[in-house]
PDB file of C-alpha atoms in Angstrom:
ATOM      1  CA  MET A 279      -4.073 298.056  65.658  1.00  0.00           C
ATOM      2  CA  GLY A 280      -4.013 301.324  67.594  1.00  0.00           C
ATOM      3  CA  TRP A 281      -7.744 301.110  68.296  1.00  0.00           C
ATOM      4  CA  VAL A 282      -7.388 297.556  69.565  1.00  0.00           C
ATOM      5  CA  LEU A 283      -4.524 298.447  71.900  1.00  0.00           C
ATOM      6  CA  THR A 284      -6.234 301.589  73.146  1.00  0.00           C
ATOM      7  CA  GLY A 285      -9.507 299.685  73.634  1.00  0.00           C
ATOM      8  CA  ALA A 286      -7.744 296.936  75.586  1.00  0.00           C
ATOM      9  CA  VAL A 287      -6.062 299.419  77.921  1.00  0.00           C
ATOM     10  CA  VAL A 288      -9.291 301.365  78.443  1.00  0.00           C
ATOM     11  CA  ALA A 289     -11.241 298.128  79.071  1.00  0.00           C
ATOM     12  CA  LEU A 290      -8.641 297.036  81.613  1.00  0.00           C
ATOM     13  CA  LEU A 291      -8.857 300.395  83.384  1.00  0.00           C
ATOM     14  CA  ILE A 292     -12.680 300.305  83.449  1.00  0.00           C
ATOM     15  CA  ALA A 293     -12.706 296.717  84.762  1.00  0.00           C
ATOM     16  CA  THR A 294     -10.197 297.707  87.438  1.00  0.00           C
ATOM     17  CA  LEU A 295     -12.323 300.658  88.523  1.00  0.00           C
ATOM     18  CA  ILE A 296     -15.448 298.473  88.708  1.00  0.00           C
ATOM     19  CA  LEU A 297     -13.634 295.852  90.799  1.00  0.00           C
ATOM     20  CA  MET A 298     -12.186 298.536  93.076  1.00  0.00           C
ATOM     21  CA  ALA A 299     -15.676 300.004  93.558  1.00  0.00           C
ATOM     22  CA  ARG A 300     -16.842 296.555  94.685  1.00  0.00           C
ATOM     23  CA  GLY A 301     -14.029 296.303  97.239  1.00  0.00           C
ATOM     24  CA  TYR A 302     -11.578 294.133  95.308  1.00  0.00           C
ATOM     25  CA  ARG A 303      -7.858 294.808  95.116  1.00  0.00           C
ATOM     26  CA  MET A 304      -5.118 293.218  93.055  1.00  0.00           C
ATOM     27  CA  VAL A 305      -1.815 291.983  94.394  1.00  0.00           C
ATOM     28  CA  ALA A 306       1.100 290.760  92.330  1.00  0.00           C
ATOM     29  CA  VAL A 307       2.570 287.305  92.805  1.00  0.00           C
ATOM     30  CA  THR A 308       6.307 287.718  93.417  1.00  0.00           C
ATOM     31  CA  SER A 309       7.441 284.138  94.054  1.00  0.00           C
ATOM     32  CA  GLY A 310       6.847 280.705  92.592  1.00  0.00           C
ATOM     33  CA  SER A 311       5.553 279.098  95.799  1.00  0.00           C
ATOM     34  CA  MET A 312       1.993 278.882  94.424  1.00  0.00           C
ATOM     35  CA  ARG A 313       2.814 277.332  91.045  1.00  0.00           C
ATOM     36  CA  PRO A 314       0.951 276.069  89.025  1.00  0.00           C
ATOM     37  CA  THR A 315      -2.059 277.917  90.495  1.00  0.00           C
ATOM     38  CA  TYR A 316      -0.368 281.325  90.332  1.00  0.00           C
ATOM     39  CA  ASP A 317       2.775 282.195  88.433  1.00  0.00           C
ATOM     40  CA  VAL A 318       5.221 285.020  89.085  1.00  0.00           C
ATOM     41  CA  GLY A 319       3.722 288.230  87.676  1.00  0.00           C
ATOM     42  CA  ASP A 320       0.097 287.115  87.888  1.00  0.00           C
ATOM     43  CA  GLY A 321      -2.383 289.450  89.531  1.00  0.00           C
ATOM     44  CA  VAL A 322      -4.522 287.907  92.272  1.00  0.00           C
ATOM     45  CA  LEU A 323      -7.885 289.486  93.083  1.00  0.00           C
ATOM     46  CA  ILE A 324      -8.458 289.837  96.798  1.00  0.00           C
ATOM     47  CA  ARG A 325     -11.205 291.431  98.878  1.00  0.00           C
ATOM     48  CA  PRO A 326      -9.917 292.912 102.137  1.00  0.00           C
ATOM     49  CA  GLY A 327     -12.403 293.095 104.979  1.00  0.00           C
ATOM     50  CA  ASP A 328     -14.478 290.232 103.600  1.00  0.00           C
ATOM     51  CA  ASP A 329     -16.429 288.467 106.358  1.00  0.00           C
ATOM     52  CA  GLU A 330     -16.644 285.085 104.637  1.00  0.00           C
ATOM     53  CA  PRO A 331     -15.262 282.274 106.788  1.00  0.00           C
ATOM     54  CA  ILE A 332     -11.923 280.809 105.792  1.00  0.00           C
ATOM     55  CA  ARG A 333     -12.007 277.119 104.945  1.00  0.00           C
ATOM     56  CA  VAL A 334      -9.455 274.491 104.058  1.00  0.00           C
ATOM     57  CA  GLY A 335      -8.591 274.939 100.389  1.00  0.00           C
ATOM     58  CA  ASP A 336      -8.997 278.731 100.375  1.00  0.00           C
ATOM     59  CA  VAL A 337      -6.068 280.814  99.175  1.00  0.00           C
ATOM     60  CA  VAL A 338      -5.317 283.680 101.553  1.00  0.00           C
ATOM     61  CA  ILE A 339      -2.927 286.600 101.700  1.00  0.00           C
ATOM     62  CA  PHE A 340      -1.318 287.144 105.081  1.00  0.00           C
ATOM     63  CA  SER A 341       1.596 288.833 106.791  1.00  0.00           C
ATOM     64  CA  ALA A 342       3.548 286.735 109.268  1.00  0.00           C
ATOM     65  CA  GLY A 343       7.069 286.126 110.399  1.00  0.00           C
ATOM     66  CA  GLU A 344       9.845 288.575 111.150  1.00  0.00           C
ATOM     67  CA  ASN A 345       9.689 290.716 108.007  1.00  0.00           C
ATOM     68  CA  MET A 346       5.849 290.817 107.743  1.00  0.00           C
ATOM     69  CA  VAL A 347       6.017 290.496 103.946  1.00  0.00           C
ATOM     70  CA  PRO A 348       2.594 289.672 102.449  1.00  0.00           C
ATOM     71  CA  THR A 349       2.415 286.025 101.385  1.00  0.00           C
ATOM     72  CA  ILE A 350      -0.155 284.176  99.289  1.00  0.00           C
ATOM     73  CA  HIS A 351      -0.623 280.537 100.304  1.00  0.00           C
ATOM     74  CA  ARG A 352      -3.385 277.948 100.555  1.00  0.00           C
ATOM     75  CA  VAL A 353      -5.015 276.966 103.855  1.00  0.00           C
ATOM     76  CA  VAL A 354      -4.355 273.241 104.313  1.00  0.00           C
ATOM     77  CA  GLY A 355      -5.617 272.849 107.856  1.00  0.00           C
ATOM     78  CA  VAL A 356      -7.486 274.509 110.715  1.00  0.00           C
ATOM     79  CA  GLN A 357      -6.385 273.777 114.254  1.00  0.00           C
ATOM     80  CA  ASP A 358      -7.858 274.751 117.590  1.00  0.00           C
ATOM     81  CA  VAL A 359      -4.899 275.903 119.652  1.00  0.00           C
ATOM     82  CA  PHE A 360      -5.527 275.502 123.379  1.00  0.00           C
ATOM     83  CA  GLU A 361      -6.834 278.779 124.856  1.00  0.00           C
ATOM     84  CA  ARG A 362      -5.860 280.747 121.746  1.00  0.00           C
ATOM     85  CA  GLY A 363      -8.655 279.776 119.357  1.00  0.00           C
ATOM     86  CA  LEU A 364      -8.508 278.680 115.740  1.00  0.00           C
ATOM     87  CA  HIS A 365      -5.273 278.926 113.780  1.00  0.00           C
ATOM     88  CA  TYR A 366      -4.620 278.134 110.152  1.00  0.00           C
ATOM     89  CA  ARG A 367      -1.960 275.890 108.643  1.00  0.00           C
ATOM     90  CA  THR A 368      -0.862 277.231 105.232  1.00  0.00           C
ATOM     91  CA  LYS A 369       1.276 275.883 102.406  1.00  0.00           C
ATOM     92  CA  GLY A 370       2.382 277.036  98.998  1.00  0.00           C
ATOM     93  CA  ASP A 371       1.136 274.712  96.252  1.00  0.00           C
ATOM     94  CA  ALA A 372       4.703 274.250  94.963  1.00  0.00           C
ATOM     95  CA  ASN A 373       6.203 273.697  98.426  1.00  0.00           C
ATOM     96  CA  ALA A 374       6.800 270.194  99.738  1.00  0.00           C
ATOM     97  CA  GLU A 375       6.092 271.068 103.371  1.00  0.00           C
ATOM     98  CA  PRO A 376       3.504 273.323 105.075  1.00  0.00           C
ATOM     99  CA  ASP A 377       4.618 276.687 106.440  1.00  0.00           C
ATOM    100  CA  PRO A 378       6.394 276.272 109.803  1.00  0.00           C
ATOM    101  CA  GLN A 379       4.218 278.679 111.773  1.00  0.00           C
ATOM    102  CA  LEU A 380       0.502 278.480 112.457  1.00  0.00           C
ATOM    103  CA  LEU A 381      -1.382 281.544 111.270  1.00  0.00           C
ATOM    104  CA  LYS A 382      -3.492 283.621 113.630  1.00  0.00           C
ATOM    105  CA  PRO A 383      -6.843 284.708 112.152  1.00  0.00           C
ATOM    106  CA  ASP A 384      -5.949 288.390 112.525  1.00  0.00           C
ATOM    107  CA  ALA A 385      -2.861 287.864 110.305  1.00  0.00           C
ATOM    108  CA  VAL A 386      -5.105 287.016 107.342  1.00  0.00           C
ATOM    109  CA  GLN A 387      -5.621 290.124 105.228  1.00  0.00           C
ATOM    110  CA  ALA A 388      -7.918 288.690 102.549  1.00  0.00           C
ATOM    111  CA  LYS A 389      -9.022 285.678 100.543  1.00  0.00           C
ATOM    112  CA  ALA A 390      -8.110 285.252  96.882  1.00  0.00           C
ATOM    113  CA  TYR A 391     -11.038 285.279  94.452  1.00  0.00           C
ATOM    114  CA  GLY A 392      -9.418 285.011  91.056  1.00  0.00           C
ATOM    115  CA  VAL A 393      -6.340 285.507  88.962  1.00  0.00           C
ATOM    116  CA  VAL A 394      -5.520 287.706  85.978  1.00  0.00           C
ATOM    117  CA  PRO A 395      -2.461 286.275  84.204  1.00  0.00           C
ATOM    118  CA  TYR A 396       0.455 288.736  83.832  1.00  0.00           C
ATOM    119  CA  ALA A 397      -1.552 291.590  85.379  1.00  0.00           C
ATOM    120  CA  GLY A 398       0.848 291.729  88.303  1.00  0.00           C
ATOM    121  CA  HIS A 399       3.564 292.944  85.939  1.00  0.00           C
ATOM    122  CA  VAL A 400       1.279 295.701  84.656  1.00  0.00           C
ATOM    123  CA  PHE A 401       0.074 296.803  88.082  1.00  0.00           C
ATOM    124  CA  GLY A 402       3.613 296.600  89.444  1.00  0.00           C
ATOM    125  CA  ALA A 403       4.794 298.911  86.674  1.00  0.00           C
ATOM    126  CA  LEU A 404       1.871 301.283  87.237  1.00  0.00           C
ATOM    127  CA  SER A 405       2.635 301.580  90.932  1.00  0.00           C
ATOM    128  CA  SER A 406       5.644 303.750  90.071  1.00  0.00           C
ATOM    129  CA  THR A 407       5.482 307.339  88.846  1.00  0.00           C
ATOM    130  CA  THR A 408       7.514 306.418  85.773  1.00  0.00           C
ATOM    131  CA  GLY A 409       5.084 303.627  84.910  1.00  0.00           C
ATOM    132  CA  ARG A 410       2.106 305.965  85.185  1.00  0.00           C
ATOM    133  CA  LEU A 411       3.809 308.565  82.976  1.00  0.00           C
ATOM    134  CA  VAL A 412       4.607 305.896  80.389  1.00  0.00           C
ATOM    135  CA  LEU A 413       0.965 304.721  80.406  1.00  0.00           C
ATOM    136  CA  ILE A 414      -0.369 308.280  80.041  1.00  0.00           C
ATOM    137  CA  GLY A 415       2.116 308.964  77.251  1.00  0.00           C
ATOM    138  CA  PHE A 416       1.147 305.739  75.497  1.00  0.00           C
ATOM    139  CA  LEU A 417      -2.569 306.542  75.738  1.00  0.00           C
ATOM    140  CA  LEU A 418      -1.993 310.089  74.441  1.00  0.00           C
ATOM    141  CA  LEU A 419       0.101 308.713  71.580  1.00  0.00           C
ATOM    142  CA  CYS A 420      -2.628 306.194  70.649  1.00  0.00           C
ATOM    143  CA  VAL A 421      -5.401 308.787  70.837  1.00  0.00           C
ATOM    144  CA  GLY A 422      -3.328 311.329  68.882  1.00  0.00           C
ATOM    145  CA  ARG A 423      -2.588 308.751  66.193  1.00  0.00           C
ATOM    146  CA  GLU A 424      -6.273 307.928  65.857  1.00  0.00           C
ATOM    147  CA  ILE A 425      -7.176 311.625  65.579  1.00  0.00           C
ATOM    148  CA  VAL A 426      -4.623 312.047  62.768  1.00  0.00           C
ATOM    149  CA  ILE A 427      -6.089 309.029  60.959  1.00  0.00           C
ATOM    150  CA  ILE A 428      -9.646 310.375  61.310  1.00  0.00           C
ATOM    151  CA  VAL A 429      -8.580 313.783  59.942  1.00  0.00           C
ATOM    152  CA  GLN A 430      -6.820 312.126  56.988  1.00  0.00           C
ATOM    153  CA  VAL A 431      -9.838 309.937  56.196  1.00  0.00           C
ATOM    154  CA  ASN A 432     -12.156 312.967  56.287  1.00  0.00           C
ATOM    155  CA  ARG A 433      -9.836 314.889  53.913  1.00  0.00           C
ATOM    156  CA  ARG A 434      -9.809 311.967  51.471  1.00  0.00           C
ATOM    157  CA  ARG A 435     -13.606 311.754  51.577  1.00  0.00           C
ATOM    158  CA  ARG A 436     -13.945 315.468  50.837  1.00  0.00           C
ATOM    159  CA  ARG A 437     -11.457 315.220  47.947  1.00  0.00           C
ATOM    160  CA  ARG A 438     -13.293 312.238  46.509  1.00  0.00           C
ATOM    161  CA  ALA A 439     -16.650 314.000  46.844  1.00  0.00           C
ATOM    162  CA  ALA A 440     -15.246 317.099  45.109  1.00  0.00           C
ATOM    163  CA  ALA A 441     -13.698 314.995  42.321  1.00  0.00           C
ATOM    164  CA  LEU A 442     -16.956 313.104  41.850  1.00  0.00           C
ATOM    165  CA  ALA A 443     -18.911 316.367  41.679  1.00  0.00           C
ATOM    166  CA  ALA A 444     -16.485 317.729  39.073  1.00  0.00           C
ATOM    167  CA  LYS A 445     -16.779 314.558  36.978  1.00  0.00           C
ATOM    168  CA  THR A 446     -20.561 314.732  37.163  1.00  0.00           C
ATOM    169  CA  LEU A 447     -20.633 318.286  35.831  1.00  0.00           C
ATOM    170  CA  VAL A 448     -18.260 317.500  32.946  1.00  0.00           C
ATOM    171  CA  ALA A 449     -19.803 314.165  32.070  1.00  0.00           C
ATOM    172  CA  GLU A 450     -23.375 315.459  31.624  1.00  0.00           C
ATOM    173  CA  PRO A 451     -24.433 316.077  27.976  1.00  0.00           C
ATOM    174  CA  ASP A 452     -24.775 319.661  26.858  1.00  0.00           C
ATOM    175  CA  GLN A 453     -28.177 320.983  27.530  1.00  0.00           C
ATOM    176  CA  ASP A 454     -30.041 323.463  25.392  1.00  0.00           C
ATOM    177  CA  ILE A 455     -29.869 326.804  26.972  1.00  0.00           C
ATOM    178  CA  PRO A 456     -33.341 328.284  26.879  1.00  0.00           C
ATOM    179  CA  VAL A 457     -33.621 331.483  24.853  1.00  0.00           C
ATOM    180  CA  PRO A 458     -36.054 333.979  26.245  1.00  0.00           C
ATOM    181  CA  ALA A 459     -39.109 334.630  24.100  1.00  0.00           C
ATOM    182  CA  PRO A 460     -39.469 338.130  22.626  1.00  0.00           C
ATOM    183  CA  ARG A 461     -41.487 340.434  24.723  1.00  0.00           C
ATOM    184  CA  ALA A 462     -44.853 341.614  23.438  1.00  0.00           C
ATOM    185  CA  ASP A 463     -44.126 345.276  23.921  1.00  0.00           C
ATOM    186  CA  THR A 464     -41.052 345.189  21.677  1.00  0.00           C
ATOM    187  CA  PRO A 465     -41.763 345.934  18.028  1.00  0.00           C
ATOM    188  CA  SER A 466     -40.624 343.274  15.720  1.00  0.00           C
ATOM    189  CA  ARG A 467     -38.344 344.269  12.918  1.00  0.00           C
ATOM    190  CA  LYS A 468     -39.300 343.466   9.494  1.00  0.00           C
ATOM    191  CA  PRO A 469     -36.653 342.704   7.008  1.00  0.00           C
ATOM    192  CA  VAL A 470     -35.952 345.537   4.650  1.00  0.00           C
ATOM    193  CA  SER A 471     -36.331 344.613   1.026  1.00  0.00           C
TER     194      SER A 471
END
């Protein structure tokens, strides 16, 4: 079980590094406005700085309104606002009405490209120092446990090999021990009569 858990964590870290190298980032979903597409705690893959055009149906992350909190909603319309260019109408999948404000193109930070269920919880926890320390401690504990198991298995193998060698020596039939032949230069004794 330890190997499986360690392998899963390492695979997740490697996949994250590969995605980050390709320009992707992960953001956590913090509200239910995009249910059933995204649930609270899901991780959404985004690619900031992507030059792909935004179309109706795309899910985007943007900052708008007074508090400028990042929001993930779907584009449900594109409108040409007189003398101000294109603006986007957005709406959460779970919301009954579209968002009240039109979205300027420069407010869009990125498009969503995929979802990793529950990964938002993990990445949210890892964004804190405590979460990172817990992860490092967990990985060290898993690796240490596996090292102990490997050492124990190697000891058992050596004991078994030694026991098998001892059995082999005892179990073999007695062999005649060769007696050296008399040397030619030694005089032979004749029995005295």
